[in-house]
CSV table of C-alpha atoms in Angstrom, one decimal:
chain,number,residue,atom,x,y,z
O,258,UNK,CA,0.0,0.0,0.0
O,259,UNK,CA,1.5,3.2,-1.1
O,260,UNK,CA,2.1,6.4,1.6
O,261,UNK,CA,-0.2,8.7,1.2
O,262,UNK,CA,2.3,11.3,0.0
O,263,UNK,CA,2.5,8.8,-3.1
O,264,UNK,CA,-1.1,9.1,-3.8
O,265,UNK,CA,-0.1,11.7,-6.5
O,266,UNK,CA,3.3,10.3,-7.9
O,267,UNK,CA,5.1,10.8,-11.1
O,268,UNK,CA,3.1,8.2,-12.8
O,269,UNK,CA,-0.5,10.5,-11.8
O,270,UNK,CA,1.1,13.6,-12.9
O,271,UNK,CA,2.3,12.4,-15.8
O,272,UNK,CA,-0.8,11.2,-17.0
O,273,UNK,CA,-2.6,14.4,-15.8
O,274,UNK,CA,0.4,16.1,-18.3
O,275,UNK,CA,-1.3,13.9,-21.4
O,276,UNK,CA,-4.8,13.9,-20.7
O,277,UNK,CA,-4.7,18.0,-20.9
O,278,UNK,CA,-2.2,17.7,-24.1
O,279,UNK,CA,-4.6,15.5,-25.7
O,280,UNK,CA,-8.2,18.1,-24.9
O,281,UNK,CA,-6.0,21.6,-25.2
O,282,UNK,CA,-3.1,20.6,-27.9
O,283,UNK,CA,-2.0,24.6,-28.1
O,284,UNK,CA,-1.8,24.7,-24.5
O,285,UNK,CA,1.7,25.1,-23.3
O,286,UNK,CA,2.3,22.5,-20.7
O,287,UNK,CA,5.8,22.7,-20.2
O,288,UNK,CA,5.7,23.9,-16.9
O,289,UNK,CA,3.3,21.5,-16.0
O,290,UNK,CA,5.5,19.0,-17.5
O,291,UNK,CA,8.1,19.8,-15.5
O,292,UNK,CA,6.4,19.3,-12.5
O,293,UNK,CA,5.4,15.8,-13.0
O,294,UNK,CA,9.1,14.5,-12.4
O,295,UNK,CA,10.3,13.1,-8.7
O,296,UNK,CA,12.8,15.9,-8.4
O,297,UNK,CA,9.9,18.3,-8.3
O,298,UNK,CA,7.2,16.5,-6.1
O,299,UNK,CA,9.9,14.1,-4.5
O,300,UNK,CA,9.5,17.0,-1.4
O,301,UNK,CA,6.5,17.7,-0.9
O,302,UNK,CA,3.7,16.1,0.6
O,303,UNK,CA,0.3,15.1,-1.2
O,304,UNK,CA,-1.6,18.3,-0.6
O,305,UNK,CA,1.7,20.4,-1.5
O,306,UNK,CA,2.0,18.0,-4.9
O,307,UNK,CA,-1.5,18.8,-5.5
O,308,UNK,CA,-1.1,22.5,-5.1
O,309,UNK,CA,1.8,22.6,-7.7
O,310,UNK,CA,-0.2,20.5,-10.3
O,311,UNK,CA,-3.1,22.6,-9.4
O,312,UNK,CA,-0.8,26.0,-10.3
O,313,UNK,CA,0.6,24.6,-13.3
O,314,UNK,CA,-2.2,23.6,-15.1
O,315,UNK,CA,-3.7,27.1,-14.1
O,316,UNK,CA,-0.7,28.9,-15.9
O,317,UNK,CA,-1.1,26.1,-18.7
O,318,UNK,CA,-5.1,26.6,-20.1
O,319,UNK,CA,-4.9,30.4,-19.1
O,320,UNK,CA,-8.1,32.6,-20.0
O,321,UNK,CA,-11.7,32.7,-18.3
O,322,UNK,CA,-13.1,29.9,-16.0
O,323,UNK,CA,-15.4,28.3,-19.1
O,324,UNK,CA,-12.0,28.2,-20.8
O,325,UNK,CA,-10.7,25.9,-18.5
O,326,UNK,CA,-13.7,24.4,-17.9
O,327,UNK,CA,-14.2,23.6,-21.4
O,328,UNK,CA,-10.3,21.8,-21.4
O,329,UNK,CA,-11.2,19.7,-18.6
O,330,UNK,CA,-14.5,18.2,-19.8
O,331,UNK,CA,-12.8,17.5,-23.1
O,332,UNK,CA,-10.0,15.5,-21.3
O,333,UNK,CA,-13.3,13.6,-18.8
O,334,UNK,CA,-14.4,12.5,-22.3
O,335,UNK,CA,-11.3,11.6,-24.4
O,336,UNK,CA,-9.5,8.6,-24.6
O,337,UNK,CA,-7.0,9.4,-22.5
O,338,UNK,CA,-7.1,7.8,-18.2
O,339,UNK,CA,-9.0,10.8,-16.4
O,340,UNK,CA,-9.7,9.5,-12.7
O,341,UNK,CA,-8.0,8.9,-10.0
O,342,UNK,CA,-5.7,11.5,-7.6
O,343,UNK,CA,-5.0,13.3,-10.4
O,344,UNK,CA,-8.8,14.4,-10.5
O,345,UNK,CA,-7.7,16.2,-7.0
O,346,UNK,CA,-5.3,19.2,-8.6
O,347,UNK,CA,-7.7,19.4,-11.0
O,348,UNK,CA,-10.7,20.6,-9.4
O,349,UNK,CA,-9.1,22.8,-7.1
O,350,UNK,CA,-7.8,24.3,-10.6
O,351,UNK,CA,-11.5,24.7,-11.1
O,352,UNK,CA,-12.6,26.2,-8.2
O,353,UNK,CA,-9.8,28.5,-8.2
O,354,UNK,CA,-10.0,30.0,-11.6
O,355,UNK,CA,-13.8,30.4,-10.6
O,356,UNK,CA,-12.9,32.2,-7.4
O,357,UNK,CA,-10.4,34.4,-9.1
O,358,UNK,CA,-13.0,35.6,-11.6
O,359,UNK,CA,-15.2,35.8,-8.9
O,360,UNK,CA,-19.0,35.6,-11.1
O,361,UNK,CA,-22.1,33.9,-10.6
O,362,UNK,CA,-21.9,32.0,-13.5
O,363,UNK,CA,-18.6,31.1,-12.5
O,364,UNK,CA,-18.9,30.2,-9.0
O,365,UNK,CA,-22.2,27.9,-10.3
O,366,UNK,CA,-20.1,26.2,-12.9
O,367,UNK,CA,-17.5,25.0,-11.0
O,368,UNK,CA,-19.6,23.7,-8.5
O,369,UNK,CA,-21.7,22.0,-11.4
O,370,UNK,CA,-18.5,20.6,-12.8
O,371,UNK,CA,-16.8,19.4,-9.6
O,372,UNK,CA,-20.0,17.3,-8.9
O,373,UNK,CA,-19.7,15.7,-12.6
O,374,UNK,CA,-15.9,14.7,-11.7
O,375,UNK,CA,-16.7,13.6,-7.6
O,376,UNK,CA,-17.2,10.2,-9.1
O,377,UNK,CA,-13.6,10.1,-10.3
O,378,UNK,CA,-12.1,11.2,-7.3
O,379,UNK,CA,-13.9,12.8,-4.4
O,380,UNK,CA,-14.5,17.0,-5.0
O,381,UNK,CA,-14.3,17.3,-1.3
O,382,UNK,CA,-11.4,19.4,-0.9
O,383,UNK,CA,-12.2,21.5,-4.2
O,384,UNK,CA,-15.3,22.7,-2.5
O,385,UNK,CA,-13.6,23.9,0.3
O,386,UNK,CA,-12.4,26.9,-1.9
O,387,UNK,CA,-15.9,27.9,-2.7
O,388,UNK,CA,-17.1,27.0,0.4
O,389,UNK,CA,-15.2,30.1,1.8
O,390,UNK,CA,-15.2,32.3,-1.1
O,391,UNK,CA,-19.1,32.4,-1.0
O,392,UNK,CA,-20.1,30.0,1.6
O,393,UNK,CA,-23.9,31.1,1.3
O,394,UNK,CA,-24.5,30.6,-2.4
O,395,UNK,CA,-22.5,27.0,-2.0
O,396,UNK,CA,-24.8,26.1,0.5
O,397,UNK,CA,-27.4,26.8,-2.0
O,398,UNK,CA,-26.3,24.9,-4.6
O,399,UNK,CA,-25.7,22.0,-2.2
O,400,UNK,CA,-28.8,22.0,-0.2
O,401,UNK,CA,-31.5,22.8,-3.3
O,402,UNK,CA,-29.2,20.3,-5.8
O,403,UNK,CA,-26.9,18.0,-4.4
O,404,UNK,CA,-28.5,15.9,-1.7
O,405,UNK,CA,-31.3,14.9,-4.3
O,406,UNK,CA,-28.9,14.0,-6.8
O,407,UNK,CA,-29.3,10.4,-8.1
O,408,UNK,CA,-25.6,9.9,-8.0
O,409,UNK,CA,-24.6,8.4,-4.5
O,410,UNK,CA,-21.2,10.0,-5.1
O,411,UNK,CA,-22.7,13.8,-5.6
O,412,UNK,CA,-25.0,13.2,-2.4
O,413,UNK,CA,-21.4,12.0,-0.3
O,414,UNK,CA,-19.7,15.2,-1.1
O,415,UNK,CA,-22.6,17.5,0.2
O,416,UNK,CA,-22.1,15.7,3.3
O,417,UNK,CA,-18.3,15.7,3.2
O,418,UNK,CA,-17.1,18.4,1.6
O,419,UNK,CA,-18.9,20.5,4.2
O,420,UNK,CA,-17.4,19.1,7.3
O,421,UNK,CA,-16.0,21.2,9.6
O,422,UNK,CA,-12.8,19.2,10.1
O,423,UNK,CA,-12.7,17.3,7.0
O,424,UNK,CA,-8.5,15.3,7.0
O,425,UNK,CA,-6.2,16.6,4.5
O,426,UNK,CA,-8.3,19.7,3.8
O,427,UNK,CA,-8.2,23.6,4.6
O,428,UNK,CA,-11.1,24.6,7.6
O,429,UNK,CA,-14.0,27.2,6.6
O,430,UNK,CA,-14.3,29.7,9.1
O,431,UNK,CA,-18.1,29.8,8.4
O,432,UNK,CA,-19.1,26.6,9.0
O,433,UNK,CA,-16.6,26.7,11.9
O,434,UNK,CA,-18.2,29.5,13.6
O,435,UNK,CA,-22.0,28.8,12.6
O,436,UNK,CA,-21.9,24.7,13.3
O,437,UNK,CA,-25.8,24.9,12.7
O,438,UNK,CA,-25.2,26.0,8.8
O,439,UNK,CA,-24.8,22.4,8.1
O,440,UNK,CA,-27.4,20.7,9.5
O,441,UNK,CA,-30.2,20.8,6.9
O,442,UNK,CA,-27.9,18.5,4.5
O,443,UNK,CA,-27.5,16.5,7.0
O,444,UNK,CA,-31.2,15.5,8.3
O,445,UNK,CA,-31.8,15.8,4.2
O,446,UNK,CA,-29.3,12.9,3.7
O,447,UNK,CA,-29.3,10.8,7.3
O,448,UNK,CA,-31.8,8.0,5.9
O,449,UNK,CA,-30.1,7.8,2.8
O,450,UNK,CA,-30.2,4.5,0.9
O,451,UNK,CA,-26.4,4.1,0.6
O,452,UNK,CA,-24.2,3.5,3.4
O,453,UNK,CA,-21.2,5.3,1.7
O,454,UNK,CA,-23.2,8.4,2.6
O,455,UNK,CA,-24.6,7.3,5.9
O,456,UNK,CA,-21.0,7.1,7.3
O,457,UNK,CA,-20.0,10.9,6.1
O,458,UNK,CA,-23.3,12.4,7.7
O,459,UNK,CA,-22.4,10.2,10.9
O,460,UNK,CA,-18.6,11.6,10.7
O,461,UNK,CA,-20.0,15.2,9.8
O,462,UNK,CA,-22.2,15.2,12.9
O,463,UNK,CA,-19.4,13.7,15.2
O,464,UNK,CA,-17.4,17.5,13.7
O,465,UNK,CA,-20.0,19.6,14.9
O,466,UNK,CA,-19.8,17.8,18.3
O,467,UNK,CA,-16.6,19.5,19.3
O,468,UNK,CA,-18.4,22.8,19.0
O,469,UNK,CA,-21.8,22.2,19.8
O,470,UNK,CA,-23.0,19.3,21.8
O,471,UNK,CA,-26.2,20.4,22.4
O,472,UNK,CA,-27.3,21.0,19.2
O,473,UNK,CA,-25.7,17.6,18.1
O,474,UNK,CA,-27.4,15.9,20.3
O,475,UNK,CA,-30.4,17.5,19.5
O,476,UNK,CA,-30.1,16.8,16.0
O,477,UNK,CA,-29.6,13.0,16.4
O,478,UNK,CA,-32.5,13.0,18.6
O,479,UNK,CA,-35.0,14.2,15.9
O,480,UNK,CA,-33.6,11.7,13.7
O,481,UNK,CA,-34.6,9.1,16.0
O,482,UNK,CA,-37.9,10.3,16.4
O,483,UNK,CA,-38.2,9.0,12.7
O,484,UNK,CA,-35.8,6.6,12.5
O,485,UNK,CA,-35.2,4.2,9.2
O,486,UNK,CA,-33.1,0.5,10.5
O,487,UNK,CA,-29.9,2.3,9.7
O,488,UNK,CA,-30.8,5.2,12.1
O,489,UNK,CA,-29.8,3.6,15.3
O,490,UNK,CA,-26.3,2.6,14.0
O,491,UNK,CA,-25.4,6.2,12.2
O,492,UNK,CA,-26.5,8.0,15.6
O,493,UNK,CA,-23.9,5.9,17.5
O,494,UNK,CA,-20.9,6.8,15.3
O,495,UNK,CA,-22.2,10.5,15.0
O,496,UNK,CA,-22.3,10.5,18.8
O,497,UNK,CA,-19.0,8.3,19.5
O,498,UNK,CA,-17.0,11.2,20.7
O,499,UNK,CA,-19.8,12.8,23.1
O,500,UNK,CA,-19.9,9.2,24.5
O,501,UNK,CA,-16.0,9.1,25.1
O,502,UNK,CA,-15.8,12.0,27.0
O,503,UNK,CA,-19.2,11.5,29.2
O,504,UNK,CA,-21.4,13.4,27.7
O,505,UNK,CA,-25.0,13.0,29.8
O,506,UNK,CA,-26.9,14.2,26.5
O,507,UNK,CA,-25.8,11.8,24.8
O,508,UNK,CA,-25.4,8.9,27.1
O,509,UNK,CA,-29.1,9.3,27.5
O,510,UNK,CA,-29.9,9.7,24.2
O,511,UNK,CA,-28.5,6.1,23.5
O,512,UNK,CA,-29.8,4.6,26.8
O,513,UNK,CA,-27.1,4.7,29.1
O,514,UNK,CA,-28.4,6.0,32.1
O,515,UNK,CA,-27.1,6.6,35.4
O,516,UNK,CA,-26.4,3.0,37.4
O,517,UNK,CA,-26.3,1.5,40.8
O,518,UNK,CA,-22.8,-0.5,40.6
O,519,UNK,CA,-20.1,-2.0,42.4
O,520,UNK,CA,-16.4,-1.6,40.9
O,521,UNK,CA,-13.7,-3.7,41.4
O,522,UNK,CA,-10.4,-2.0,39.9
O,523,UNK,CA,-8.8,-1.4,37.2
O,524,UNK,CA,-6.2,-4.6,38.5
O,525,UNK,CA,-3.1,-4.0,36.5
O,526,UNK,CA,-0.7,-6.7,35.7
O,527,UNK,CA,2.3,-5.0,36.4
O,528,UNK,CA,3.8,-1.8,37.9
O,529,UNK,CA,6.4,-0.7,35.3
O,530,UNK,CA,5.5,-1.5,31.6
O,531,UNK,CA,8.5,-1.0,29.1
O,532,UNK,CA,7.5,0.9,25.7
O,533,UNK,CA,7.2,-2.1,23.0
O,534,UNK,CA,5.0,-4.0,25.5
O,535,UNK,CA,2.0,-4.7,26.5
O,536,UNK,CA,-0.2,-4.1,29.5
O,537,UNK,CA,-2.9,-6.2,30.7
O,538,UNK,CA,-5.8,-5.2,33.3
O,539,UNK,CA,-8.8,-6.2,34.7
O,540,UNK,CA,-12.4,-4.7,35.9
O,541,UNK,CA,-15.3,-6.1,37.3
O,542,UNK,CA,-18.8,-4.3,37.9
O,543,UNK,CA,-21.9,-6.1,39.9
O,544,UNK,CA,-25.4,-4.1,39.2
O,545,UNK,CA,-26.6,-3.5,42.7
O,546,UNK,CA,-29.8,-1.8,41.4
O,547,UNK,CA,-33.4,-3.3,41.1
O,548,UNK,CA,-33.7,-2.7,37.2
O,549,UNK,CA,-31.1,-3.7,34.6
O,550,UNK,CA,-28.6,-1.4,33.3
O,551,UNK,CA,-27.3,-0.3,29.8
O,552,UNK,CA,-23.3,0.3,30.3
O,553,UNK,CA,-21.1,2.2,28.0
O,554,UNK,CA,-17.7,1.1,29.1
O,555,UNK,CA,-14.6,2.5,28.0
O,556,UNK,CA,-11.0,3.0,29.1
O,557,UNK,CA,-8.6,6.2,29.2
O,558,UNK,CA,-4.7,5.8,29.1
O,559,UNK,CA,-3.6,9.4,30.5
O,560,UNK,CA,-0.2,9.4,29.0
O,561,UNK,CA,2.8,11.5,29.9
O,562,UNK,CA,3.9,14.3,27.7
O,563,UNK,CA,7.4,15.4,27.3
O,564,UNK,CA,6.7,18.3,29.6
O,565,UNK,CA,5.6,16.0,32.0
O,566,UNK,CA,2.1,16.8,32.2
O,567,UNK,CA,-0.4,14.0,31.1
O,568,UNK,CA,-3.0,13.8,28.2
O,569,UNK,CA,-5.9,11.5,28.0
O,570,UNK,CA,-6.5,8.6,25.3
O,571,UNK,CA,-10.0,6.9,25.2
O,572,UNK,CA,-10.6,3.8,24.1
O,573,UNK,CA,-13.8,1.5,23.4
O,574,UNK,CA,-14.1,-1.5,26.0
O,575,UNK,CA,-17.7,-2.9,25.8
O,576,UNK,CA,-21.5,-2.3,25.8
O,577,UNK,CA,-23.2,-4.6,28.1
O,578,UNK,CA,-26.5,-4.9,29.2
O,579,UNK,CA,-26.6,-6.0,32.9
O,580,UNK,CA,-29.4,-7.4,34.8
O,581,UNK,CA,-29.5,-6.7,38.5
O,582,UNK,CA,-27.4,-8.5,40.6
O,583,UNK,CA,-25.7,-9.7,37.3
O,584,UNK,CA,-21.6,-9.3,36.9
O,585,UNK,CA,-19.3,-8.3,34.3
O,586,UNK,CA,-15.2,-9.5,34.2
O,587,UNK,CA,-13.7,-7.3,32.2
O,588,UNK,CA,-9.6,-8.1,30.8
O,589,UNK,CA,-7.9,-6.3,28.4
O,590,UNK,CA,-4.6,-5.9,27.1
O,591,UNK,CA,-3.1,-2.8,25.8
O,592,UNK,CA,-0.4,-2.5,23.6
O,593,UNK,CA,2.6,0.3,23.9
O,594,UNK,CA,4.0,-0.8,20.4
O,595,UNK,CA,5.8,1.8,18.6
O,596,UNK,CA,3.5,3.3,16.1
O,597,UNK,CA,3.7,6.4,13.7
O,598,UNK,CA,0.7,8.0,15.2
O,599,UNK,CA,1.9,8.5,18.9
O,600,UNK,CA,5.1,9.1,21.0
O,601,UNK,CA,6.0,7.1,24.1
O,602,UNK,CA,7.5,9.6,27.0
O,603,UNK,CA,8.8,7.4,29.7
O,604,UNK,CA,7.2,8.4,33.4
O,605,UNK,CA,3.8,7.8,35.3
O,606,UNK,CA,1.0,6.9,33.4
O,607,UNK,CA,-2.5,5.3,34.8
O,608,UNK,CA,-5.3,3.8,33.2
O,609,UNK,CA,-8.6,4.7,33.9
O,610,UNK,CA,-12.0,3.2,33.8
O,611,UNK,CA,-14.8,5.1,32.9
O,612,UNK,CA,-19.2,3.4,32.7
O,613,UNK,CA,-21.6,5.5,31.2
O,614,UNK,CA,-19.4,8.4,30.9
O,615,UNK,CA,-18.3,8.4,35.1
O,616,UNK,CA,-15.0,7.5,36.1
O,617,UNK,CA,-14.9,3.8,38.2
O,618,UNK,CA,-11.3,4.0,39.1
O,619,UNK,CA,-7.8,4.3,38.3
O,620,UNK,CA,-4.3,2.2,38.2
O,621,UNK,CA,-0.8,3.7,38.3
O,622,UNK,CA,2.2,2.2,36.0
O,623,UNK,CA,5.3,3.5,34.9
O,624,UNK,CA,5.9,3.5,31.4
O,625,UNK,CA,10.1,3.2,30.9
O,626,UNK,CA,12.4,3.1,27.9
O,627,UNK,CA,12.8,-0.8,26.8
């Protein structure tokens, strides 16, 4: 599997170079040519290769936005490969010649033109350009066309090319600072027949939850006040986050309400856990209440930081339903293998054990070096 950065390689730039020879065959595309060698995008990473091929196709098809709106429809239907990551620094070139000419019938056309390509490769970033050149008349376009377009892909990028914190992509200060604006796409698009856009209007709504929990939660409970089957399941990923950090809304909202419970530990293994190792603990909880009881379990790893203060790490344990007097044994075993994602700072760390959002103890370990 390639790194990402390798996405958009020589061999996607090159063929981006001969699908816009073959539709413009005046256009100069030497400096675009030049760019699709390893010495130019060997350092830079994906985004910052996608921003050069996005310049130099711009400088190669110069003139108005139909111009180059015309050169890339006639490379969607030629002969030549047109799909893939190279799609990506194309229809940022779109949105940015649009932007720079800065019309209505520009701005429109782009956004009518990125949605024709979104099947070849996802318009989500492109968008974000119009999103915060005219985030209003975007929304328009997306609300009154996209989310009852009969392509699954066009529906997807209403939901995901709006999302506040959308990976790999630039943030628009609009959306960020009005989390509400996005809402109407997604209770439009929440009982949607395909799961590929289920899962972005789940991940959308799990954005707006570091903003606004109130008005998430709010939002997934008029959904399930008219629920389809796939309801149930896209509120829990929309409401994952809320869940980790305790949220009551939410927590009630998915029937996890306050229990009566006895907690035994976390019981850790070991005192001193070397990085490259593994750490195994174990819980148990006894419902002591008269009805039975919906738990949300989960588990925080409060790490220390190389200024020796600690940050917190949650992680998914179980979902059990208890009956009274019932009992849960809980083991797990957490890994401290290296990975890319995370860096290991030897001192005191503790796991943590949080049901239904309340914290049920903690365990002291020191991490060390191996």
């Amino acid at each position: 599997m390639p790194f990402a950065d390798e996405l958009i390689g020589v061999p996607t730039a090159v063929s981006l170079v001969r699908a816009i020879e073959a539709a413009a065959p005046a256009a100069d595309v030497s400096q675009l040519r030049a760019a699709a060698t390893a010495e130019a995008l060997g350092p830079l990473a994906l985004r910052e290769r996608s921003d050069l091929l996005r310049d130099r196709l711009l400088t190669a098809v110069p003139g108005s936005s139909a111009d180059l709106d015309a050169v890339v429809r006639r490379a969607a239907t030629g002969d030549l490969p047109f799909t893939g990551w190279l799609i990506w620094p194309v229809t940022s070139a779109v949105a940015e010649r649009a932007v720079q000419e800065s019309t209505p019938v520009a701005f429109d056309d782009a956004l009518r033109l990125i949605a024709e390509l979104t099947g070849r490769l996802t318009g989500e970033f492109a968008i974000r350009v119009l999103l915060r050149h005219d985030l209003a008349r975007a929304l328009a376009v997306i609300e009154g066309e996209w989310v009852g377009s009969a392509d699954e892909h066009v529906r997807r990028l209403a939901s995901e090319g709006t999302r506040p914190y959308l990976p790999w992509a630039t943030r628009v200060p609009g959306i960020l600072q009005d989390p509400s604006s996005t809402v109407p796409i997604l209770t439009a698009l929440y009982r949607d027949e395909s799961d590929y856009v289920r899962r972005s209007v789940a991940n959308h709504l799990n954005d707006i939850s570091r903003h606004d929990a109130e008005l998430v939660v709010a939002t997934a409970a008029g959904w399930l006040a008219t629920p389809d089957s796939n309801t149930g399941a896209l509120v829990r990923r929309a409401l994952r986050t809320l869940v980790k950090r305790g949220d009551p809304g939410a927590l009630a909202l998915l029937g996890f309400a306050p229990a009566s419970l006895e907690v035994t530990g976390p019981t850790l293994d070991r005192a001193v856990v070397a990085v490259g190792d593994s750490l195994t603990f174990r819980a148990s909880l006894v419902n002591t209440g008269a009805v039975p009881a919906r738990l949300s379990i989960d588990y925080v790893v409060h790490h220390q930081k190389a200024n020796g203060a600690t940050t917190g790490k949650t992680f998914k344990l179980a979902v059990r339903d208890l009956a009274p007097g019932g009992r849960l044994d809980l083991v797990k075993t957490h890994s401290f293998k290296l990975i890319t994602t995370r860096r290991y700072h030897p001192g005191a760390h503790a796991v943590e054990l949080l049901v239904n959002g309340v914290s049920e103890g903690r365990a002291g370990f020191d991490l060390v070096t191996a």
